[in-house]
mmCIF file of C-alpha atoms in Angstrom:
data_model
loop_
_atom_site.group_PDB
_atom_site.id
_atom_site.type_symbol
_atom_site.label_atom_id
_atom_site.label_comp_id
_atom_site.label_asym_id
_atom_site.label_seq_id
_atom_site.Cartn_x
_atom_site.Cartn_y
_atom_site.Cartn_z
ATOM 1 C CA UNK H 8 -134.175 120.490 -204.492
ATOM 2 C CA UNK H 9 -137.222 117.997 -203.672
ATOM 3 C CA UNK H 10 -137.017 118.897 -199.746
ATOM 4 C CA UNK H 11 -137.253 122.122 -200.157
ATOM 5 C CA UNK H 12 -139.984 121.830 -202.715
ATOM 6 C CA UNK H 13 -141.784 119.688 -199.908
ATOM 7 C CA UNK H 14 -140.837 122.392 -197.046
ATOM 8 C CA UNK H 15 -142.269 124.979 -199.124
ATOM 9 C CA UNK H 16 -145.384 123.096 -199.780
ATOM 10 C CA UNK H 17 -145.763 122.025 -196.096
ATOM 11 C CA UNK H 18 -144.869 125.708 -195.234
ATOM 12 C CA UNK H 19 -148.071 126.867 -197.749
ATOM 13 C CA UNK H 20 -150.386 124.202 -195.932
ATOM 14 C CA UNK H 21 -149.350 124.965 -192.208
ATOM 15 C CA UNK H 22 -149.742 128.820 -193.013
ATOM 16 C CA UNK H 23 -153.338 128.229 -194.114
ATOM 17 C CA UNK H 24 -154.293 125.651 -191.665
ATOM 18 C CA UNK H 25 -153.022 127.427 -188.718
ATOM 19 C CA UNK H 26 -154.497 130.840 -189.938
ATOM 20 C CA UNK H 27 -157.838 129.465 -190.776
ATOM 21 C CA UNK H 28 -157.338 130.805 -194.508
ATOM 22 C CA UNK H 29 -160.527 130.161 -196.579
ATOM 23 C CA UNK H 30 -160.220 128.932 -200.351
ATOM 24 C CA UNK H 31 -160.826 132.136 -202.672
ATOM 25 C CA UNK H 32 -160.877 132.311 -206.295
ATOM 26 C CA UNK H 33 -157.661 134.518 -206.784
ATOM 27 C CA UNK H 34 -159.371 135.764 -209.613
ATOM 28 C CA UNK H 35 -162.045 137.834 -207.256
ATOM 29 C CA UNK H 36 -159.132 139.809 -206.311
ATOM 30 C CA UNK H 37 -158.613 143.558 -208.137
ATOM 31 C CA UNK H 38 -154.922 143.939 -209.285
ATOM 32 C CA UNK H 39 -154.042 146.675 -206.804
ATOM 33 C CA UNK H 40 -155.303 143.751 -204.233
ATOM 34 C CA UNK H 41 -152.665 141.251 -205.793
ATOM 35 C CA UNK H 42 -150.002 144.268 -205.666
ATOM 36 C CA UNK H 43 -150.784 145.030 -202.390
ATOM 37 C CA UNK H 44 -149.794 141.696 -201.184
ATOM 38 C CA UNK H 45 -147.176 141.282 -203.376
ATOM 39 C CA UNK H 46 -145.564 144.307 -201.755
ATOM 40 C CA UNK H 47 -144.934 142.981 -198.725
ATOM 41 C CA UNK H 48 -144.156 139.310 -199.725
ATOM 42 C CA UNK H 49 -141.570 141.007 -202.216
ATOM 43 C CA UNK H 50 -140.051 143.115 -199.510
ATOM 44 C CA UNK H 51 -139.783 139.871 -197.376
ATOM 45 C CA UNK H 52 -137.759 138.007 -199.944
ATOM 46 C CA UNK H 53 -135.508 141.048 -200.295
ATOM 47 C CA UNK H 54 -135.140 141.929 -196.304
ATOM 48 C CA UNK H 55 -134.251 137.892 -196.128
ATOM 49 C CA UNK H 56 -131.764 137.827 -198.859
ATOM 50 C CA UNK H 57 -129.605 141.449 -197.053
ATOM 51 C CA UNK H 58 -129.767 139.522 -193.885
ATOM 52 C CA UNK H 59 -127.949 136.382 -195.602
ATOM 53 C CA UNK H 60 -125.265 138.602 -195.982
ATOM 54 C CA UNK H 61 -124.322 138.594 -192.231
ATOM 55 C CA UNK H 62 -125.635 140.725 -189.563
ATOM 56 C CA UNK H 63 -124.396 144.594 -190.012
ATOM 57 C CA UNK H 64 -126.340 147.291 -189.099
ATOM 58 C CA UNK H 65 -129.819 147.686 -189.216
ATOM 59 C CA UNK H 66 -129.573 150.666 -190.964
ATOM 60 C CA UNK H 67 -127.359 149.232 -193.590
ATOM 61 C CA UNK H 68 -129.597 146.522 -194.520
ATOM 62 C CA UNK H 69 -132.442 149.078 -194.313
ATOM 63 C CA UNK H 70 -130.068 150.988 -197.347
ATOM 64 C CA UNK H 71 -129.899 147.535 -199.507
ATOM 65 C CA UNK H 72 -132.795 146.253 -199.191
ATOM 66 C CA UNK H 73 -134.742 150.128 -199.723
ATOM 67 C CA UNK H 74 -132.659 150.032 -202.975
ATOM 68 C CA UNK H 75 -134.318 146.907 -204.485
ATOM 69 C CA UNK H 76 -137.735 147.339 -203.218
ATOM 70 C CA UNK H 77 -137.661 150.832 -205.331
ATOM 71 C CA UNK H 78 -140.382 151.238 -207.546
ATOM 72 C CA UNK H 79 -137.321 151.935 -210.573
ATOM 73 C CA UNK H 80 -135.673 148.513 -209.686
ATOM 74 C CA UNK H 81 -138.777 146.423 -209.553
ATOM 75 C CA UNK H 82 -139.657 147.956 -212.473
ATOM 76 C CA UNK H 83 -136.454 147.519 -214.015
ATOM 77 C CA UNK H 84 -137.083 143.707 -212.886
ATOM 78 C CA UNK H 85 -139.609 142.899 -214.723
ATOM 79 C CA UNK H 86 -138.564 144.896 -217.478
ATOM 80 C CA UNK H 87 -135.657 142.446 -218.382
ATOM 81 C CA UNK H 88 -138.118 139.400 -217.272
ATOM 82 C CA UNK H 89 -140.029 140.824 -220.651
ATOM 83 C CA UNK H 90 -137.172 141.005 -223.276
ATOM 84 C CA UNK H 91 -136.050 137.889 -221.812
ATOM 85 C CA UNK H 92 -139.143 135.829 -222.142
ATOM 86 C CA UNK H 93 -138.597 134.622 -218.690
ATOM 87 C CA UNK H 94 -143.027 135.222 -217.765
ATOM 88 C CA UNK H 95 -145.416 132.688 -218.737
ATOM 89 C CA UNK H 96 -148.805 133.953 -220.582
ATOM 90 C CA UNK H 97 -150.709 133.824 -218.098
ATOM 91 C CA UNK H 98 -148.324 135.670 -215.754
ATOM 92 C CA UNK H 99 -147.534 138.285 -218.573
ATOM 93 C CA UNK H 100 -151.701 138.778 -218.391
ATOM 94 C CA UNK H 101 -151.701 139.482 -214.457
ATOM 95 C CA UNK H 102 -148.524 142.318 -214.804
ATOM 96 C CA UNK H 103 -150.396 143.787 -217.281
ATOM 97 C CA UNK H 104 -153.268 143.842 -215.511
ATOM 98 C CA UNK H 105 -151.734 145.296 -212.412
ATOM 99 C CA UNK H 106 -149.514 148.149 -214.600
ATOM 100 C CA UNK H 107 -152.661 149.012 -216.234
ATOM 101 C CA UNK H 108 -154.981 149.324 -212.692
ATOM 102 C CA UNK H 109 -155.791 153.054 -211.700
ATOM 103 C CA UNK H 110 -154.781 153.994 -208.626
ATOM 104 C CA UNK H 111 -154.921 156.941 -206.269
ATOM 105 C CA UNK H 112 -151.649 157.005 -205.008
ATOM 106 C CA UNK H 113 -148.961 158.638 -206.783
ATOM 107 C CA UNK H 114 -145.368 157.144 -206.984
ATOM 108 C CA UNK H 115 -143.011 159.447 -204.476
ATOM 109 C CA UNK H 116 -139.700 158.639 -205.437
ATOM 110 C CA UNK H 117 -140.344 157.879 -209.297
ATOM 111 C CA UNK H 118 -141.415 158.285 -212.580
ATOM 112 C CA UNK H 119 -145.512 157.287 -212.914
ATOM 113 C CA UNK H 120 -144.068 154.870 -215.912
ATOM 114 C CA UNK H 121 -141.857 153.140 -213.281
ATOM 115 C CA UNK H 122 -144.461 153.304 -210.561
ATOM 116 C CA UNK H 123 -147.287 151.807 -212.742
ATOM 117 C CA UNK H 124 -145.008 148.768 -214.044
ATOM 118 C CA UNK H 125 -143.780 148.296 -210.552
ATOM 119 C CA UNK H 126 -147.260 147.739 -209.646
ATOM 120 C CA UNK H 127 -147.530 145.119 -212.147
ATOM 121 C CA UNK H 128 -144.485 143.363 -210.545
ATOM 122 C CA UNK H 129 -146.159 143.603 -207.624
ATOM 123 C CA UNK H 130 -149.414 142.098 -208.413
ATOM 124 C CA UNK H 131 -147.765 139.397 -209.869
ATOM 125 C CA UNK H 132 -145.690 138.626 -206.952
ATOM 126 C CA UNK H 133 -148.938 138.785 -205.205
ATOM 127 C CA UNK H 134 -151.057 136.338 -207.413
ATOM 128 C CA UNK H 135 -148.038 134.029 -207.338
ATOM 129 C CA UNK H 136 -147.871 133.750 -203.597
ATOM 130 C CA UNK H 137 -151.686 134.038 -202.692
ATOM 131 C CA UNK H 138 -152.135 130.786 -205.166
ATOM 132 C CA UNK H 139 -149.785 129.143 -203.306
ATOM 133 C CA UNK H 140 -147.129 128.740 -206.304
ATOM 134 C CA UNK H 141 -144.329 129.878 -203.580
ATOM 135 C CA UNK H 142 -141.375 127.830 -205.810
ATOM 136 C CA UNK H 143 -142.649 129.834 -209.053
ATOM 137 C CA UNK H 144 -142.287 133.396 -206.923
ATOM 138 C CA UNK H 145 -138.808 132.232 -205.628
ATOM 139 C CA UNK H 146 -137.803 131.083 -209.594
ATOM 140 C CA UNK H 147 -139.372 134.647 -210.600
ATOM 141 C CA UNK H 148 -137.520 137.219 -208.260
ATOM 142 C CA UNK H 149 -134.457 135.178 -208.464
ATOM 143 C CA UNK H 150 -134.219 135.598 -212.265
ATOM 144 C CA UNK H 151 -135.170 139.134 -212.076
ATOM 145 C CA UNK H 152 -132.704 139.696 -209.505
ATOM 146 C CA UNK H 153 -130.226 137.883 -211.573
ATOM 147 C CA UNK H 154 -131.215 139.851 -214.796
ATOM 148 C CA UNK H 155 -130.659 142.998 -212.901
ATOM 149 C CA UNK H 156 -126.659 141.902 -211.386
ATOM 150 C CA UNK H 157 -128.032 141.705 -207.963
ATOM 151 C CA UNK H 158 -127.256 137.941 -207.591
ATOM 152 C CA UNK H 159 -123.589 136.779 -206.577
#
């Protein structure tokens, strides 16, 4: 487990170095910022984790992984991470923050409830990987993936 703790740290450093990433106060960032990111880091995790299952068709994996990208499953995710007590304070404070941000878009494919709380997942995914706690994002979706049967 240390390498990989190391790798991911390296990995963090290299991205920033090579990308010429300024230092920013991740608390300058609006919750629908944090969400934004989160999004796609979130959907990168997932799309990694249907490819470990062996190569199939693209459209296949695009089925699996569309499934637990959802706004009802992430939402469903961090539901259980609630009851199970799973979120530090602080990350509790930046879901909320994130369910509770207005924003224009509606949700297509759910309810607002879902759509707003999957937002909050988001943002927290987001503030996790933009300050660079990558192992803490990993240890998060994992458990809600696990809390949700979607781990082997």
């Amino acid at each position: 487990m240390e390498e990989s703790i190391m790798t991911l740290n390296g990995f963090s450093d290299f991205f920033k170095e090579s990308l010429h990433l300024k230092k920013v106060d991740i608390k300058s960032y609006s919750p629908l910022a944090l969400a934004y990111i989160g999004d796609a880091v979130y959907e990168v995790m997932i799309r990694t984790k249907v490819m470990n299952h062996g190569s199939t068709q693209v459209n296949n994996m695009h089925k699996k992984s569309a499934k637990l990208v959802n706004a009802g499953t992430q939402a469903e995710i961090i539901r259980r991470l609630m009851e199970a007590e799973d979120l530090t304070p602080e990350e509790i404070a930046v879901y909320k923050r994130g369910r509770n941000a207005k924003s224009v878009t509606t949700a297509k494919h759910a309810t607002m409830a879902d759509y707003r709380t999957a937002t909050g997942f988001e943002a927290l995914c987001g503030y996790l990987y933009l300050n660079g706690d990558l192992e803490r994002l990993i240890a998060v979706v994992g458990k809600g993936l696990e809390r949700i049967g979607e781990l082997e």
